CSV table of C-alpha atoms in Angstrom, one decimal:
chain,number,residue,atom,x,y,z
J,1,MET,CA,0.0,0.0,0.0
J,2,PRO,CA,1.1,3.6,-0.3
J,3,ALA,CA,2.4,5.0,3.0
J,4,THR,CA,0.4,8.1,2.3
J,5,LEU,CA,-3.2,8.3,1.2
J,6,LYS,CA,-4.2,11.1,-1.0
J,7,PRO,CA,-6.6,13.3,1.0
J,8,SER,CA,-9.9,14.3,-0.6
J,9,SER,CA,-11.2,17.8,-0.6
J,10,ALA,CA,-14.7,16.9,-1.7
J,11,SER,CA,-17.5,18.4,0.2
J,12,VAL,CA,-20.0,15.7,-0.8
J,13,SER,CA,-19.9,12.0,-0.8
J,14,PRO,CA,-20.0,10.0,-4.1
J,15,GLN,CA,-23.7,9.5,-3.5
J,16,GLY,CA,-24.2,13.3,-3.4
J,17,THR,CA,-24.8,13.6,0.4
J,18,PRO,CA,-23.0,16.6,2.1
J,19,LEU,CA,-20.2,15.3,4.4
J,20,PRO,CA,-21.5,17.1,7.5
J,21,SER,CA,-24.9,15.4,7.1
J,22,VAL,CA,-23.3,12.0,6.9
J,23,LEU,CA,-21.3,12.7,10.0
J,24,ILE,CA,-24.3,13.9,12.0
J,25,GLN,CA,-26.3,10.8,10.9
J,26,LEU,CA,-23.5,8.5,12.0
J,27,VAL,CA,-23.0,10.1,15.4
J,28,PHE,CA,-26.7,9.9,16.2
J,29,MET,CA,-26.9,6.3,15.0
J,30,VAL,CA,-24.0,5.4,17.3
J,31,ALA,CA,-25.6,7.4,20.1
J,32,CYS,CA,-28.7,5.2,20.1
J,33,GLY,CA,-26.7,2.1,21.0
J,34,GLN,CA,-24.2,3.8,23.3
J,35,LEU,CA,-27.0,5.6,25.3
J,36,ALA,CA,-29.0,2.4,25.8
J,37,GLN,CA,-25.9,0.5,26.9
J,38,THR,CA,-25.1,2.6,30.0
J,39,ILE,CA,-27.9,5.1,30.7
J,40,PHE,CA,-29.7,2.7,33.1
J,41,VAL,CA,-26.7,1.8,35.2
J,42,PRO,CA,-27.2,4.5,37.9
J,43,ALA,CA,-30.8,3.4,38.2
J,44,LEU,CA,-29.9,-0.3,39.0
J,45,PRO,CA,-30.3,0.1,42.8
J,46,MET,CA,-33.8,1.6,42.2
J,47,ILE,CA,-34.6,-1.2,39.8
J,48,GLY,CA,-33.4,-3.9,42.2
J,49,GLN,CA,-35.6,-2.5,45.0
J,50,ALA,CA,-38.7,-2.0,42.8
J,51,LEU,CA,-38.6,-5.4,41.1
J,52,HIS,CA,-37.0,-7.3,44.0
J,53,ALA,CA,-34.0,-8.3,41.9
J,54,ASP,CA,-30.7,-9.6,43.3
J,55,ALA,CA,-27.3,-8.6,42.1
J,56,GLY,CA,-27.1,-11.5,39.6
J,57,GLU,CA,-30.4,-10.5,38.0
J,58,LEU,CA,-29.4,-6.9,37.7
J,59,GLN,CA,-26.1,-8.0,36.0
J,60,ALA,CA,-28.2,-10.0,33.6
J,61,ILE,CA,-29.9,-6.9,32.3
J,62,MET,CA,-26.6,-5.6,30.9
J,63,ALA,CA,-25.6,-9.1,29.8
J,64,ALA,CA,-28.9,-9.6,27.8
J,65,TYR,CA,-28.5,-6.3,26.1
J,66,LEU,CA,-24.8,-6.9,25.1
J,67,LEU,CA,-25.5,-10.4,24.0
J,68,ALA,CA,-28.3,-9.4,21.6
J,69,TYR,CA,-26.3,-6.3,20.5
J,70,GLY,CA,-23.3,-8.4,19.5
J,71,LEU,CA,-25.1,-11.4,17.9
J,72,LEU,CA,-27.6,-9.5,15.9
J,73,GLN,CA,-24.9,-7.5,14.1
J,74,PHE,CA,-24.1,-10.7,12.3
J,75,VAL,CA,-27.6,-10.6,10.9
J,76,TYR,CA,-28.0,-6.9,10.0
J,77,GLY,CA,-24.6,-6.9,8.2
J,78,PRO,CA,-25.4,-9.5,5.5
J,79,VAL,CA,-29.0,-8.4,5.2
J,80,SER,CA,-27.9,-4.8,4.5
J,81,ASP,CA,-25.5,-6.0,1.9
J,82,ARG,CA,-28.4,-7.6,0.0
J,83,ILE,CA,-31.2,-5.1,0.4
J,84,GLY,CA,-29.4,-1.8,1.3
J,85,ARG,CA,-28.7,0.0,4.5
J,86,ARG,CA,-31.7,2.2,5.0
J,87,ILE,CA,-34.5,-0.3,5.7
J,88,PRO,CA,-32.5,-2.5,8.2
J,89,LEU,CA,-31.3,0.5,10.1
J,90,LEU,CA,-34.7,2.2,10.5
J,91,CYS,CA,-36.3,-1.2,11.4
J,92,GLY,CA,-33.6,-1.8,14.0
J,93,ILE,CA,-34.0,1.6,15.7
J,94,ALA,CA,-37.8,1.2,15.7
J,95,LEU,CA,-37.3,-2.2,17.4
J,96,SER,CA,-35.1,-0.6,20.0
J,97,ILE,CA,-37.9,1.9,20.8
J,98,VAL,CA,-40.3,-0.9,21.3
J,99,GLY,CA,-37.9,-2.5,23.7
J,100,ALA,CA,-37.4,0.7,25.7
J,101,LEU,CA,-41.1,1.3,26.0
J,102,LEU,CA,-41.6,-2.3,27.2
J,103,ALA,CA,-38.8,-1.9,29.7
J,104,ALA,CA,-40.6,1.2,31.1
J,105,HIS,CA,-43.7,-0.8,31.8
J,106,VAL,CA,-42.4,-4.1,33.1
J,107,SER,CA,-43.5,-5.6,36.5
J,108,SER,CA,-40.8,-8.2,36.9
J,109,VAL,CA,-37.0,-8.4,36.4
J,110,ASP,CA,-37.4,-11.3,33.9
J,111,ALA,CA,-39.5,-9.1,31.7
J,112,LEU,CA,-36.9,-6.3,32.0
J,113,ILE,CA,-34.2,-8.7,30.9
J,114,ALA,CA,-36.2,-9.7,27.9
J,115,ALA,CA,-37.0,-6.0,27.0
J,116,SER,CA,-33.3,-5.2,27.3
J,117,ALA,CA,-32.5,-8.0,24.9
J,118,LEU,CA,-35.0,-6.6,22.5
J,119,GLN,CA,-33.3,-3.2,22.8
J,120,GLY,CA,-30.0,-4.7,22.0
J,121,ALA,CA,-31.4,-6.6,19.0
J,122,GLY,CA,-32.6,-3.2,17.7
J,123,THR,CA,-29.5,-1.1,18.3
J,124,ALA,CA,-27.3,-3.8,16.8
J,125,ALA,CA,-28.4,-2.4,13.4
J,126,ALA,CA,-26.7,1.0,14.3
J,127,GLY,CA,-23.7,-0.8,15.6
J,128,ALA,CA,-23.1,-2.8,12.5
J,129,LEU,CA,-24.1,-0.2,9.9
J,130,SER,CA,-22.1,2.6,11.6
J,131,ARG,CA,-19.0,0.8,10.1
J,132,SER,CA,-20.6,-0.1,6.8
J,133,ILE,CA,-22.2,3.2,5.8
J,134,PRO,CA,-18.9,5.2,5.8
J,135,ARG,CA,-17.4,2.5,3.5
J,136,ASP,CA,-20.3,3.1,1.1
J,137,HIS,CA,-19.5,6.8,0.9
J,138,PHE,CA,-15.8,7.0,1.2
J,139,THR,CA,-12.4,5.4,0.6
J,140,GLY,CA,-8.8,6.1,1.6
J,141,SER,CA,-8.1,9.0,3.9
J,142,ARG,CA,-11.7,10.3,3.9
J,143,LEU,CA,-12.9,6.9,5.2
J,144,MET,CA,-10.3,6.9,7.9
J,145,GLN,CA,-11.3,10.5,8.9
J,146,PHE,CA,-14.9,9.5,9.3
J,147,ASN,CA,-14.1,6.4,11.2
J,148,SER,CA,-12.0,8.5,13.6
J,149,TYR,CA,-15.0,10.7,14.3
J,150,VAL,CA,-17.3,7.7,14.8
J,151,SER,CA,-14.7,6.2,17.1
J,152,MET,CA,-14.7,9.3,19.2
J,153,ALA,CA,-18.5,9.1,19.6
J,154,VAL,CA,-18.3,5.4,20.5
J,155,VAL,CA,-16.0,6.1,23.4
J,156,PHE,CA,-17.4,9.5,24.6
J,157,LEU,CA,-21.1,8.8,24.6
J,158,PRO,CA,-21.1,6.0,27.3
J,159,LEU,CA,-19.5,8.5,29.6
J,160,VAL,CA,-22.3,11.0,29.2
J,161,ALA,CA,-25.1,8.5,29.3
J,162,PRO,CA,-24.8,7.6,33.0
J,163,PHE,CA,-25.0,11.3,34.0
J,164,ILE,CA,-28.2,11.6,32.1
J,165,GLY,CA,-29.5,8.4,33.6
J,166,SER,CA,-28.6,9.5,37.1
J,167,LEU,CA,-30.3,12.9,36.8
J,168,THR,CA,-33.4,11.3,35.2
J,169,ALA,CA,-33.8,8.5,37.7
J,170,GLU,CA,-33.3,10.8,40.7
J,171,THR,CA,-35.8,13.3,39.4
J,172,PHE,CA,-38.5,11.2,37.8
J,173,GLY,CA,-37.8,7.6,38.8
J,174,TRP,CA,-36.1,4.6,37.1
J,175,ARG,CA,-38.9,4.1,34.5
J,176,ALA,CA,-38.3,7.5,33.2
J,177,VAL,CA,-34.8,6.4,32.1
J,178,TYR,CA,-36.3,4.0,29.6
J,179,TYR,CA,-38.8,6.7,28.4
J,180,THR,CA,-35.7,8.9,27.8
J,181,GLN,CA,-34.1,6.2,25.7
J,182,ALA,CA,-37.3,5.7,23.7
J,183,GLY,CA,-37.7,9.5,23.2
J,184,PHE,CA,-34.1,10.0,22.0
J,185,SER,CA,-34.3,7.0,19.7
J,186,LEU,CA,-37.6,8.2,18.3
J,187,GLY,CA,-36.0,11.6,17.5
J,188,VAL,CA,-33.1,9.8,15.7
J,189,LEU,CA,-35.6,7.6,13.8
J,190,LEU,CA,-37.5,10.6,12.6
J,191,MET,CA,-34.3,12.4,11.6
J,192,LEU,CA,-33.0,9.5,9.7
J,193,THR,CA,-36.3,8.8,8.0
J,194,LEU,CA,-36.3,12.3,6.7
J,195,THR,CA,-32.7,12.7,5.8
J,196,LEU,CA,-31.0,9.4,5.3
J,197,LYS,CA,-30.5,8.4,1.7
J,198,GLU,CA,-29.7,4.9,0.7
J,199,SER,CA,-25.9,4.6,0.6
J,200,LEU,CA,-25.6,1.2,-1.2
J,201,PRO,CA,-26.9,1.4,-4.8
J,202,ALA,CA,-28.6,-1.7,-6.1
J,203,GLY,CA,-25.8,-2.2,-8.6
J,204,ARG,CA,-23.3,-2.6,-5.8
J,205,ARG,CA,-25.3,-5.0,-3.6
J,206,GLU,CA,-24.1,-8.5,-2.8
J,207,LYS,CA,-25.4,-11.3,-5.0
J,208,ARG,CA,-23.7,-14.2,-3.3
J,209,SER,CA,-25.3,-16.3,-0.6
J,210,VAL,CA,-24.6,-15.2,3.0
J,211,PHE,CA,-22.2,-18.1,3.6
J,212,GLN,CA,-20.3,-17.4,0.4
J,213,ALA,CA,-20.0,-13.7,1.3
J,214,TYR,CA,-18.8,-14.5,4.9
J,215,ALA,CA,-16.3,-17.0,3.4
J,216,LEU,CA,-15.0,-14.3,1.0
J,217,VAL,CA,-14.4,-11.8,3.7
J,218,LEU,CA,-12.9,-14.2,6.2
J,219,SER,CA,-10.6,-15.7,3.5
J,220,HIS,CA,-8.9,-12.2,3.1
J,221,ARG,CA,-5.7,-12.5,5.0
J,222,ALA,CA,-5.3,-8.8,5.6
J,223,PHE,CA,-8.8,-8.6,7.0
J,224,ARG,CA,-8.1,-11.3,9.5
J,225,GLY,CA,-4.9,-9.6,10.5
J,226,TYR,CA,-6.5,-6.2,11.0
J,227,THR,CA,-9.4,-7.7,12.8
J,228,LEU,CA,-7.1,-9.5,15.2
J,229,GLY,CA,-5.3,-6.2,15.8
J,230,LEU,CA,-8.6,-4.5,16.7
J,231,ILE,CA,-9.7,-7.3,19.0
J,232,ALA,CA,-6.4,-7.2,20.9
J,233,THR,CA,-6.5,-3.5,21.3
J,234,PHE,CA,-10.1,-3.5,22.4
J,235,ALA,CA,-9.4,-6.3,24.8
J,236,GLY,CA,-6.7,-4.3,26.4
J,237,ILE,CA,-9.1,-1.4,27.0
J,238,ALA,CA,-11.8,-3.8,28.3
J,239,ALA,CA,-9.4,-5.5,30.7
J,240,PHE,CA,-8.3,-2.1,32.1
J,241,GLU,CA,-11.8,-1.0,32.6
J,242,ALA,CA,-12.7,-4.3,34.3
J,243,ILE,CA,-9.9,-4.0,36.9
J,244,ALA,CA,-9.3,-0.2,37.2
J,245,GLY,CA,-12.1,0.3,39.8
J,246,VAL,CA,-10.6,-2.4,42.0
J,247,LEU,CA,-7.1,-1.0,41.8
J,248,TYR,CA,-8.2,2.5,42.5
J,249,GLY,CA,-10.7,1.7,45.2
J,250,GLN,CA,-9.3,-1.2,47.1
J,251,TYR,CA,-5.6,-0.9,46.6
J,252,LEU,CA,-5.2,2.9,46.5
J,253,GLN,CA,-8.1,3.6,48.8
J,254,LEU,CA,-9.5,6.4,46.7
J,255,SER,CA,-12.9,7.8,47.4
J,256,PRO,CA,-15.8,6.9,45.0
J,257,PHE,CA,-15.6,10.4,43.5
J,258,TRP,CA,-11.9,10.1,42.7
J,259,VAL,CA,-12.3,6.6,41.5
J,260,SER,CA,-14.8,7.9,38.9
J,261,ILE,CA,-12.4,10.7,38.0
J,262,TRP,CA,-9.4,8.5,37.5
J,263,PHE,CA,-11.5,5.9,35.7
J,264,VAL,CA,-12.5,8.3,32.9
J,265,ALA,CA,-9.1,10.1,32.8
J,266,PRO,CA,-7.8,8.0,29.9
J,267,ILE,CA,-10.7,9.0,27.7
J,268,PRO,CA,-9.2,12.4,26.5
J,269,GLY,CA,-6.1,10.3,25.5
J,270,TYR,CA,-8.3,8.2,23.3
J,271,LEU,CA,-10.1,11.2,21.8
J,272,ALA,CA,-6.7,12.8,21.0
J,273,GLY,CA,-5.4,9.7,19.3
J,274,ALA,CA,-8.6,9.4,17.2
J,275,TRP,CA,-8.4,13.1,16.3
J,276,ILE,CA,-4.8,12.7,15.2
J,277,ALA,CA,-5.8,9.7,13.0
J,278,GLY,CA,-8.5,11.7,11.4
J,279,LYS,CA,-6.1,14.5,10.5
J,280,SER,CA,-3.3,12.3,9.0
J,281,SER,CA,-3.1,10.3,5.8
J,282,ARG,CA,0.2,8.6,6.6
J,283,ILE,CA,-1.1,5.1,7.5
J,284,LYS,CA,2.2,3.4,8.2
J,285,SER,CA,3.3,6.3,10.5
J,286,LEU,CA,0.0,6.2,12.4
J,287,LEU,CA,0.1,2.5,13.0
J,288,ASN,CA,3.7,2.7,14.2
J,289,ARG,CA,3.0,5.6,16.5
J,290,GLY,CA,-0.1,3.8,17.8
J,291,ILE,CA,1.9,0.6,18.6
J,292,ALA,CA,4.6,2.7,20.3
J,293,LEU,CA,2.0,4.4,22.5
J,294,LEU,CA,0.3,1.1,23.3
J,295,GLY,CA,3.6,-0.4,24.2
J,296,ALA,CA,4.7,2.6,26.3
J,297,GLY,CA,1.5,2.6,28.2
J,298,ALA,CA,1.6,-1.2,28.9
J,299,THR,CA,5.3,-0.9,30.0
J,300,ILE,CA,4.6,1.9,32.5
J,301,MET,CA,1.7,-0.1,34.0
J,302,LEU,CA,3.8,-3.3,34.1
J,303,ILE,CA,7.0,-2.1,35.7
J,304,PRO,CA,5.6,-1.4,39.2
J,305,GLY,CA,3.6,-4.6,39.1
J,306,LEU,CA,6.8,-6.6,38.6
J,307,PHE,CA,7.9,-5.4,42.0
J,308,GLY,CA,4.5,-6.0,43.6
J,309,GLU,CA,3.6,-2.3,43.8
J,310,VAL,CA,0.5,-0.4,42.8
J,311,VAL,CA,1.5,3.1,41.9
J,312,GLY,CA,-1.4,5.5,41.1
J,313,TRP,CA,0.5,7.9,38.7
J,314,THR,CA,1.8,5.0,36.6
J,315,LEU,CA,-1.7,3.6,36.2
J,316,LEU,CA,-2.9,7.0,35.2
J,317,LEU,CA,-0.1,7.8,32.8
J,318,GLY,CA,0.1,4.3,31.4
J,319,SER,CA,-3.7,4.1,30.7
J,320,VAL,CA,-3.7,7.6,29.0
J,321,LEU,CA,-0.9,6.5,26.7
J,322,PHE,CA,-2.5,3.1,26.0
J,323,PHE,CA,-5.9,4.7,25.2
J,324,CYS,CA,-4.2,7.3,23.0
J,325,GLY,CA,-2.6,4.6,21.0
J,326,ALA,CA,-5.9,2.8,20.8
J,327,GLY,CA,-7.5,6.0,19.5
J,328,MET,CA,-5.0,5.9,16.6
J,329,MET,CA,-5.4,2.2,15.9
J,330,PHE,CA,-9.2,1.9,15.8
J,331,PRO,CA,-10.1,4.2,12.9
J,332,THR,CA,-7.0,3.2,11.0
J,333,LEU,CA,-7.4,-0.5,11.3
J,334,THR,CA,-11.2,-0.3,10.8
J,335,SER,CA,-10.7,1.6,7.5
J,336,ALA,CA,-8.0,-0.8,6.4
J,337,ALA,CA,-10.2,-3.9,7.1
J,338,LEU,CA,-13.3,-2.4,5.3
J,339,GLU,CA,-11.4,-0.9,2.3
J,340,PRO,CA,-11.3,-4.1,0.1
J,341,PHE,CA,-15.1,-4.9,0.5
J,342,PRO,CA,-17.3,-2.3,-1.2
J,343,ALA,CA,-20.0,-4.9,-1.8
J,344,GLN,CA,-19.6,-6.8,1.5
J,345,ALA,CA,-19.1,-3.8,3.9
J,346,GLY,CA,-22.1,-4.9,5.9
J,347,ILE,CA,-20.7,-8.4,6.6
J,348,ALA,CA,-17.2,-6.9,7.2
J,349,GLY,CA,-18.5,-4.3,9.6
J,350,ALA,CA,-20.6,-6.9,11.4
J,351,LEU,CA,-17.6,-9.2,11.9
J,352,LEU,CA,-15.5,-6.3,13.1
J,353,GLY,CA,-18.1,-5.2,15.7
J,354,GLY,CA,-19.1,-8.6,16.8
J,355,LEU,CA,-15.6,-10.0,17.2
J,356,GLN,CA,-14.4,-6.9,19.0
J,357,ASN,CA,-17.2,-7.2,21.5
J,358,PHE,CA,-16.5,-10.9,21.9
J,359,GLY,CA,-12.8,-10.3,22.5
J,360,ALA,CA,-13.6,-7.6,25.0
J,361,GLY,CA,-15.9,-9.9,26.8
J,362,ILE,CA,-13.3,-12.6,27.0
J,363,ALA,CA,-10.7,-10.1,28.4
J,364,ALA,CA,-13.1,-8.8,31.0
J,365,LEU,CA,-14.0,-12.4,32.0
J,366,MET,CA,-10.4,-13.3,32.3
J,367,MET,CA,-9.8,-10.4,34.7
J,368,ALA,CA,-12.8,-11.4,36.7
J,369,MET,CA,-11.8,-15.1,37.0
J,370,LEU,CA,-8.1,-14.9,37.4
J,371,PRO,CA,-6.5,-14.0,40.7
J,372,ILE,CA,-5.6,-10.3,40.9
J,373,TYR,CA,-2.0,-9.6,41.5
J,374,GLY,CA,-2.3,-5.9,41.9
J,375,GLN,CA,-0.9,-3.8,39.0
J,376,LEU,CA,0.9,-6.8,37.5
J,377,SER,CA,-2.3,-8.3,36.2
J,378,ILE,CA,-3.3,-5.4,34.0
J,379,GLY,CA,0.2,-4.5,33.0
J,380,LEU,CA,1.0,-8.0,31.8
J,381,LEU,CA,-2.3,-8.5,30.0
J,382,CYS,CA,-1.9,-5.2,28.2
J,383,MET,CA,1.6,-6.1,27.2
J,384,ILE,CA,0.4,-9.4,25.8
J,385,MET,CA,-2.2,-7.5,23.8
J,386,VAL,CA,0.4,-5.2,22.3
J,387,LEU,CA,2.5,-8.2,21.2
J,388,LEU,CA,-0.6,-9.6,19.6
J,389,VAL,CA,-1.2,-6.3,17.7
J,390,VAL,CA,2.3,-6.4,16.3
J,391,LEU,CA,2.0,-10.0,15.2
J,392,ALA,CA,-1.4,-9.4,13.7
J,393,LEU,CA,-0.2,-6.4,11.6
J,394,ASN,CA,2.8,-8.3,10.4
J,395,TYR,CA,0.5,-11.1,9.5
J,396,ALA,CA,-1.6,-8.7,7.5
J,397,ARG,CA,1.5,-7.3,5.8
J,398,MET,CA,2.3,-10.7,4.4
J,399,SER,CA,-1.0,-10.8,2.5
J,400,GLU,CA,-0.5,-11.8,-1.1
J,401,GLY,CA,-2.2,-10.4,-4.1
J,402,HIS,CA,-3.0,-6.9,-2.7
J,403,THR,CA,-3.2,-4.0,-5.0
J,404,GLY,CA,-2.1,-0.5,-4.2
J,405,HIS,CA,-5.6,0.4,-3.4
J,406,ASP,CA,-5.6,-1.8,-0.3
J,407,MET,CA,-4.5,-0.2,2.9
J,408,THR,CA,-2.0,-2.8,4.0
J,409,ALA,CA,0.5,-1.3,6.3
J,410,GLN,CA,3.9,-2.5,7.1
J,411,VAL,CA,5.2,-2.3,10.7
């Protein structure tokens, strides 16, 4: 691949949609899923008291949502490749509204778990197609720029949602949280119904069977390498988030307020990395800098752990650097993975989203099941993930038969 991608100065996409409109649509699409994922978390104590639910049942609410959200992406992706993006997206958001309204009227925790699964089944459309629609509109540096903006929204919105949920629940009760979700999603649905144009013309739609299309994407060596790199990076972030609260609260004895502050402190690093990725067209340089930041962050977190210490500033600095590297890697690798598949972007996007969530879940499960050895646990796991990223990108580099249009990067 060329080390530098030629930037585009076009103000409209090839389909004739103004670029700001595409960006606004994508951000609000992503917001539907991200809002539903975390807005109800502050209301869980109220839900438990009102529905007489124990801790395991309350955890099942989130699990049901995430499971449906991850699995249904594998359905929306291939369907959208065959019939277009617009109808599956609008139907998915409408389904999430139904799920939120049902959740607001439940009388048992089992019904709430089922309603949460229905929500996840609906917002999965936005999760899958938020990767596919940019590929329909753009290639090269413009694709990476848009993916960087979407990446920022994916990370930023879950931080805002709990504050909205907390204020809503304290003021109007926990059921109002689900009404808020339904109202927001309804507004997004109306906006997209009026403004969203079909981004995948009939002539570019997939004619192969679903299994043949999946086989085509998965047989692409570079796609497998880029996907593995994304999984490893996302797993490192998920592992940190799974253990950070324990390290800050139990080991460093920080107050709940400072635990929350330190927990979200790495996010600006991620946003900075994604912003840099969106402003650059030097793919090889971005990947190398991203790996260097991931490695530096993992090393800073690992060194105190090797001596049995938990040092607050190393956790803070290391996580900021790691997240900054991840911010560079996500839009770059996502764009590289989607670039070769203009007709299978739905399936490719579904695989990226679904496998990332699966990898993150495995990493979080590992941190929950394995004994915690202070800072050593997170430092060592993040370092292993960095090594996997390096191996994955070199595996992608060795892909044969690529043309100059592919975004294969050498590291």
